[in-house]
Coordinates of C-alpha atoms and ligand atoms in Angstrom, one line a residue:
M1 CA 73.1 49.0 18.8
K2 CA 69.6 50.5 18.3
Q3 CA 68.2 51.7 21.6
L4 CA 64.8 50.4 22.7
N5 CA 62.2 53.2 22.7
I6 CA 60.3 52.9 25.9
G7 CA 57.4 54.9 27.3
I8 CA 56.5 55.1 31.0
I9 CA 52.8 55.3 31.9
G10 CA 52.2 56.6 35.4
V11 CA 55.1 58.5 37.0
G12 CA 54.8 57.6 40.8
W13 CA 57.6 55.9 42.6
P14 CA 57.9 52.8 40.4
G15 CA 57.7 55.0 37.2
Q16 CA 60.7 57.0 38.5
Q17 CA 62.7 53.8 39.3
H18 CA 62.1 52.6 35.7
A19 CA 63.1 56.0 34.3
K20 CA 66.4 55.9 36.2
A21 CA 67.0 52.3 35.0
I22 CA 66.4 53.4 31.4
A23 CA 68.9 56.2 31.8
A24 CA 71.5 53.9 33.2
L25 CA 71.4 51.4 30.4
P26 CA 73.1 52.0 27.0
N27 CA 70.5 50.1 25.0
T28 CA 67.3 51.8 26.2
R29 CA 65.9 55.3 25.7
L30 CA 63.1 57.1 27.5
H31 CA 61.0 57.8 24.4
S32 CA 57.9 59.2 26.3
C33 CA 55.9 59.3 29.4
A34 CA 52.2 59.8 30.3
D35 CA 50.4 60.8 33.5
N36 CA 47.0 62.5 33.9
D37 CA 48.3 64.6 36.8
P38 CA 50.0 67.6 35.1
D39 CA 52.0 68.6 38.2
R40 CA 53.5 65.1 38.6
L41 CA 54.1 64.9 34.9
N42 CA 55.9 68.2 34.7
T43 CA 58.2 67.3 37.7
F44 CA 59.0 63.9 36.0
V45 CA 59.7 65.6 32.7
K46 CA 62.1 68.0 34.3
E47 CA 64.0 65.3 36.0
H48 CA 64.0 62.5 33.4
Q49 CA 63.7 64.4 30.1
P50 CA 61.7 62.0 28.0
G51 CA 61.4 62.8 24.3
V52 CA 57.7 63.6 24.6
A53 CA 55.0 63.7 27.4
F54 CA 51.3 63.0 27.3
I55 CA 48.3 63.5 29.6
D56 CA 46.4 60.7 27.9
Y57 CA 48.3 57.4 27.8
H58 CA 46.4 56.3 24.6
D59 CA 48.3 59.0 22.7
L60 CA 51.7 57.6 24.0
L61 CA 50.7 54.1 22.9
H62 CA 49.6 55.3 19.5
D63 CA 53.1 56.6 18.6
P64 CA 54.6 54.4 15.9
E65 CA 58.2 55.0 17.2
L66 CA 57.4 53.5 20.6
E67 CA 58.4 49.9 21.0
A68 CA 57.6 49.1 24.6
A69 CA 55.5 50.4 27.4
I70 CA 56.1 50.3 31.2
V71 CA 52.7 50.4 32.9
C72 CA 52.9 52.0 36.4
L73 CA 49.2 52.9 36.9
P74 CA 46.9 52.0 39.8
N75 CA 46.0 48.3 39.6
F76 CA 42.6 48.7 37.9
L77 CA 44.3 50.3 34.9
H78 CA 46.9 47.6 34.4
F79 CA 44.5 45.6 32.2
P80 CA 43.2 48.3 29.9
A81 CA 46.6 50.0 29.5
S82 CA 48.4 46.7 28.9
L83 CA 45.7 45.5 26.4
T84 CA 45.8 48.8 24.5
A85 CA 49.6 48.6 24.4
L86 CA 49.6 45.0 23.0
E87 CA 46.9 46.0 20.4
E88 CA 49.1 48.9 19.3
G89 CA 51.9 46.3 18.8
K90 CA 54.0 47.3 21.8
H91 CA 55.8 45.0 24.2
V92 CA 54.7 45.4 27.8
L93 CA 56.4 45.6 31.2
C94 CA 53.5 46.0 33.7
E95 CA 54.1 46.7 37.4
K96 CA 52.7 44.2 39.9
P97 CA 50.1 42.9 40.4
P98 CA 49.9 41.9 36.7
T99 CA 46.1 42.5 36.7
M100 CA 43.1 42.5 39.1
N101 CA 42.4 38.8 38.5
A102 CA 43.3 35.8 36.4
A103 CA 40.4 36.3 33.8
E104 CA 42.0 39.7 32.8
M105 CA 45.5 38.1 32.7
K106 CA 44.2 35.3 30.4
V107 CA 43.1 38.0 27.9
L108 CA 46.5 39.6 28.0
R109 CA 48.3 36.3 27.7
D110 CA 46.4 35.3 24.6
E111 CA 46.8 38.8 23.0
A112 CA 50.6 38.8 23.6
A113 CA 50.8 35.3 22.2
K114 CA 48.7 36.1 19.1
R115 CA 50.9 39.1 18.3
S116 CA 54.3 37.5 19.4
L117 CA 54.9 40.3 21.9
I118 CA 56.7 40.2 25.2
Y119 CA 54.5 40.5 28.3
F120 CA 56.6 40.9 31.4
F121 CA 55.4 41.7 34.9
G122 CA 57.4 44.0 37.1
R123 CA 59.1 42.0 39.8
Q124 CA 62.4 43.7 40.5
F125 CA 62.8 41.5 43.6
R126 CA 63.7 38.6 41.3
F127 CA 66.8 40.7 40.5
T128 CA 68.0 41.7 44.0
P129 CA 71.5 40.6 44.8
A130 CA 70.3 38.2 47.6
I131 CA 67.5 36.6 45.4
R132 CA 69.8 36.2 42.4
T133 CA 72.4 34.6 44.6
A134 CA 69.7 32.4 46.3
H135 CA 68.5 31.3 42.9
E136 CA 72.1 30.3 41.9
I137 CA 72.7 28.4 45.1
I138 CA 69.4 26.5 44.5
T139 CA 70.4 25.8 40.9
E140 CA 73.8 24.5 42.1
G141 CA 71.8 21.8 44.1
R142 CA 72.9 23.0 47.6
L143 CA 69.3 22.6 49.0
G144 CA 68.7 19.2 47.5
R145 CA 64.9 18.8 46.7
I146 CA 62.9 21.8 47.9
Y147 CA 59.7 20.4 49.5
R148 CA 58.2 23.5 51.1
A149 CA 58.6 27.3 51.5
R150 CA 57.6 30.1 53.7
A151 CA 56.8 33.5 52.1
T152 CA 56.4 36.6 54.3
W153 CA 55.8 40.3 53.9
V154 CA 54.4 41.7 57.0
R155 CA 54.2 45.2 58.3
S156 CA 52.8 46.4 61.6
R157 CA 51.7 49.9 60.6
G158 CA 52.2 50.2 56.8
I159 CA 48.9 50.8 55.1
P160 CA 49.7 52.6 51.7
G161 CA 48.1 55.7 50.3
G162 CA 48.5 56.3 46.6
I163 CA 46.9 59.2 44.7
G164 CA 43.3 59.3 45.9
S165 CA 43.9 56.5 48.5
W166 CA 43.2 53.9 45.7
F167 CA 45.1 51.1 47.5
T168 CA 42.3 50.6 50.1
D169 CA 39.5 50.8 47.5
K170 CA 38.8 47.4 46.1
K171 CA 37.4 48.5 42.8
C172 CA 40.7 50.3 42.1
S173 CA 43.1 47.9 43.8
G174 CA 41.5 44.4 43.4
G175 CA 42.4 43.7 47.1
G176 CA 44.6 44.9 50.0
A177 CA 47.8 43.6 51.6
L178 CA 47.7 40.4 49.6
I179 CA 47.6 41.9 46.1
D180 CA 49.9 44.7 47.1
I181 CA 52.8 43.2 49.0
G182 CA 51.7 39.6 49.4
V183 CA 52.0 39.1 45.7
H184 CA 55.7 40.1 45.9
A185 CA 56.4 37.7 48.8
L186 CA 54.5 34.8 47.1
D187 CA 56.3 35.4 43.8
T188 CA 59.7 35.4 45.5
A189 CA 59.1 32.0 47.0
W190 CA 57.4 30.6 44.0
Y191 CA 60.2 31.7 41.7
L192 CA 62.9 30.2 44.0
M193 CA 60.8 26.9 44.0
G194 CA 61.0 26.9 40.2
T195 CA 57.4 28.2 39.6
P196 CA 55.6 24.8 40.1
R197 CA 52.0 24.7 39.0
P198 CA 49.5 25.6 41.8
T199 CA 46.8 23.0 42.4
S200 CA 44.8 24.1 45.5
I201 CA 44.6 26.8 48.2
T202 CA 43.3 27.2 51.6
A203 CA 43.3 30.8 53.0
K204 CA 42.0 33.3 55.4
V205 CA 42.1 37.1 55.2
F206 CA 41.2 39.8 57.7
R207 CA 40.4 43.5 57.9
N208 CA 41.1 44.6 61.5
F209 CA 42.9 47.9 61.3
A210 CA 41.1 50.2 58.9
H211 CA 40.8 52.8 61.7
F212 CA 44.6 53.4 61.5
V213 CA 44.1 55.5 58.4
S214 CA 41.6 58.2 57.3
V215 CA 40.5 57.3 53.8
P216 CA 37.2 57.5 52.1
I217 CA 37.0 53.8 51.3
F218 CA 38.6 50.8 53.1
D219 CA 37.0 47.6 51.8
V220 CA 40.0 45.4 51.4
E221 CA 42.0 43.0 53.7
D222 CA 44.9 44.3 55.8
E223 CA 46.2 40.7 56.5
A224 CA 46.1 37.4 54.6
H225 CA 47.3 33.9 55.2
A226 CA 47.4 31.0 52.7
F227 CA 48.6 27.5 52.2
I228 CA 49.1 26.7 48.5
R229 CA 49.8 23.2 47.2
F230 CA 51.7 22.6 44.0
A231 CA 51.6 19.8 41.4
N232 CA 55.1 18.6 42.4
D233 CA 54.0 17.7 45.9
T234 CA 55.4 20.9 47.5
F235 CA 53.6 23.8 49.2
V236 CA 54.2 27.4 50.3
E237 CA 52.8 29.1 53.4
L238 CA 52.2 32.8 52.8
E239 CA 51.8 35.4 55.5
T240 CA 51.2 39.1 54.7
S241 CA 49.9 42.2 56.4
W242 CA 49.8 45.9 56.1
A243 CA 48.9 46.2 59.7
A244 CA 49.1 43.8 62.7
N245 CA 50.3 43.9 66.3
L246 CA 53.6 42.1 65.4
T247 CA 56.0 40.7 68.0
D248 CA 59.4 42.2 68.6
D249 CA 61.2 39.5 66.6
T250 CA 60.0 41.4 63.5
P251 CA 62.6 44.0 62.7
V252 CA 61.8 47.7 62.8
G253 CA 61.3 49.1 59.3
P254 CA 61.0 52.6 57.9
E255 CA 58.9 54.9 60.1
W256 CA 55.7 54.7 58.1
V257 CA 55.6 50.9 58.1
G258 CA 56.5 50.2 61.8
R259 CA 57.8 46.7 62.1
E260 CA 58.5 44.9 58.8
S261 CA 59.8 41.6 57.5
N262 CA 60.0 40.7 53.8
N263 CA 61.5 37.3 53.5
A264 CA 61.4 33.8 52.1
V265 CA 62.7 30.5 53.5
L266 CA 63.1 27.4 51.3
F267 CA 63.3 24.1 53.0
G268 CA 65.2 21.3 51.1
T269 CA 66.4 17.8 51.8
K270 CA 70.1 18.9 52.0
G271 CA 69.6 22.4 53.4
T272 CA 67.4 25.3 54.1
L273 CA 67.9 28.7 52.6
R274 CA 66.8 32.0 54.1
V275 CA 66.9 35.1 51.9
K276 CA 67.4 37.8 54.6
P277 CA 70.0 37.7 55.9
L278 CA 71.1 35.3 53.2
T279 CA 72.0 32.1 55.0
L280 CA 72.2 28.4 54.3
F281 CA 71.3 25.9 57.1
E282 CA 73.1 22.9 55.7
D283 CA 73.3 19.3 56.7
Q284 CA 76.9 18.3 57.0
N285 CA 77.2 14.5 57.8
G286 CA 74.1 14.6 60.0
K287 CA 75.0 17.9 61.7
L288 CA 73.0 21.1 60.9
V289 CA 75.5 23.9 60.2
T290 CA 74.7 27.6 59.7
V291 CA 76.5 29.0 56.7
P292 CA 76.3 32.8 56.3
L293 CA 76.4 33.7 52.6
E294 CA 77.5 36.9 50.8
P295 CA 75.3 38.1 47.9
R296 CA 77.4 37.6 44.7
Y297 CA 76.2 40.9 43.1
S298 CA 75.6 44.5 43.9
D299 CA 73.7 45.7 40.8
N300 CA 70.5 47.8 41.0
S301 CA 67.5 45.5 40.7
F302 CA 65.4 47.8 38.5
E303 CA 68.4 48.1 36.0
M304 CA 68.9 44.3 36.0
Q305 CA 65.1 43.8 35.4
L306 CA 65.0 46.3 32.6
Q307 CA 68.1 44.7 31.0
N308 CA 66.4 41.3 31.0
F309 CA 63.2 42.9 29.5
A310 CA 65.2 44.7 26.8
H311 CA 67.2 41.5 25.9
A312 CA 63.9 39.5 25.7
V313 CA 62.3 42.1 23.4
R314 CA 65.3 41.9 21.1
G315 CA 65.2 38.1 21.2
E316 CA 68.7 38.0 22.7
R317 CA 67.9 36.2 26.0
P318 CA 64.8 34.6 27.6
A319 CA 62.7 36.8 29.9
I320 CA 62.7 35.8 33.6
N321 CA 58.9 35.8 33.6
D322 CA 56.1 35.8 31.1
A323 CA 52.3 36.1 30.7
E324 CA 51.8 32.4 31.6
Q325 CA 53.5 32.9 35.0
A326 CA 51.5 36.1 35.5
F327 CA 48.4 34.2 34.8
E328 CA 49.3 31.5 37.4
L329 CA 50.2 34.1 39.9
M330 CA 46.8 35.7 39.5
E331 CA 45.2 32.3 39.7
M332 CA 46.8 32.0 43.2
I333 CA 45.6 35.4 44.2
D334 CA 42.1 34.6 43.0
G335 CA 42.2 31.3 44.8
I336 CA 43.2 32.9 48.1
Y337 CA 40.2 35.3 48.0
A338 CA 37.9 32.4 46.8
S339 CA 39.0 30.1 49.7
N340 CA 38.5 32.9 52.2
E341 CA 35.0 33.6 50.8
L342 CA 34.0 29.9 50.8
G343 CA 35.7 29.0 54.1
R344 CA 37.4 25.9 52.6
E345 CA 40.2 24.7 50.3
V346 CA 39.6 25.5 46.6
P347 CA 41.1 23.8 43.6
I348 CA 43.0 25.9 41.0
P349 CA 41.2 25.3 37.7
Ligands
LIG401 N1 57.5 47.2 42.1 C1 57.3 47.8 43.2 O1 58.0 47.6 44.2 C2 56.2 48.8 43.3 C3 56.2 49.8 44.3 C4 55.1 50.6 44.4 C5 54.0 50.5 43.5 N2 54.0 49.5 42.6 C6 52.9 49.3 41.7 O2 52.9 50.4 40.8 C7 51.6 50.9 40.5 C8 51.5 52.4 40.8 O3 51.7 52.5 42.2 P1 52.1 54.0 42.8 O4 52.5 53.7 44.2 O5 53.0 54.7 41.9 O6 50.7 54.7 42.8 P2 50.4 56.3 42.7 O7 49.0 56.5 42.9 O8 51.4 57.0 43.6 O9 50.8 56.7 41.2 C9 50.1 56.3 40.1 C10 50.3 57.3 39.0 O10 49.4 57.0 37.9 C11 48.8 58.2 37.5 N3 47.5 57.9 36.9 C12 46.3 57.5 37.5 N4 45.4 57.3 36.6 C13 45.9 57.6 35.4 C14 45.3 57.7 34.1 N5 44.1 57.3 33.8 N6 46.1 58.0 33.1 C15 47.4 58.4 33.3 N7 48.0 58.5 34.6 C16 47.2 58.1 35.6 C17 48.7 59.1 38.8 O11 48.5 60.5 38.4 C18 50.0 58.8 39.5 O12 51.0 59.6 39.1 C19 50.7 50.0 41.3 O13 50.2 49.0 40.5 C20 51.6 49.4 42.4 O14 51.1 48.1 42.8 C21 55.1 48.6 42.5

């Protein structure tokens, strides 16, 4: 079996998780890495031993041996790096959010299609044991028809940093809590609902807690709420925050985030499923019964994700997501910001 030659661009936390996944799989090889911070690059090279390392990611992408690139750069570089990769004939796995907006994602979608390359956005949560099990239970029909969902990722004191505090600077991040963690929560619920086509959005975002951190620029939201309608007559309610004075029914998370809840609840005609802790609330002859569920797997989600990407690149199995889904996800993010700006419900074009 020929190993898939993969290069990692950006060696922060997600870059390191992808490197560990590459090492764990027999059919993938860490061909190269790139990062413009020499100290971070050296540390990464020592630990993960790629074939070659670059300061300039364009050099990595130009290497004819490279087959696929994993983009783990700050958000504003997702588009140029992914586009260059596709133009160089490489398959792409890009960390979330896919791009800064839907217009950028449309260009990537068309470029990937033109060149018959895989574009895949990083969403390891689709592969966690609980979410894989939830997906199977839904596919088995235990919920009946899903008619609504609730998507949540809230933190009470969890404003992220990143090199140069780029997460709070809109021109580098594209947005705040919504595009950082809200996108994960939304995608989890949307995936479990079967990725229905979004049709309209009403939303409100806030910036209330910028004083919690000392950063040069804080011009993004720290909290967002949205109501998204889909073409199949369903909807999702999204709640996300980096910072808020949350009540004590929100569990205590790691020290730097304070209280935290990252969860999805899917409401169906036969039952309701909560992801954390994985539980089915099932109608049994008119009685509502609580059925605790055990996740059916224990695999590492980054490894499972990479396995799916590698199989898709080799044409052996379908990818769990694609550029069209990335485009629709970015349309929802754009729609949330547009609805907030306009103060009304907006259609998704
Ligand atoms: N999947 C997840 O759960 C998850 C978790 C954290 C972050 N992310 C995403 O991963 C991306 C990176 O986040 P992070 O937390 O690692 O940020 P970070 O700032 O810690 O790391 C980014 C890395 O990119 C490098 N870099 C910046 N500009 C560069 C350039 N022009 N050329 C080469 N290297 C450059 C930096 O030196 C740094 O090592 C973001 O898009 C973020 O949303 C995903």
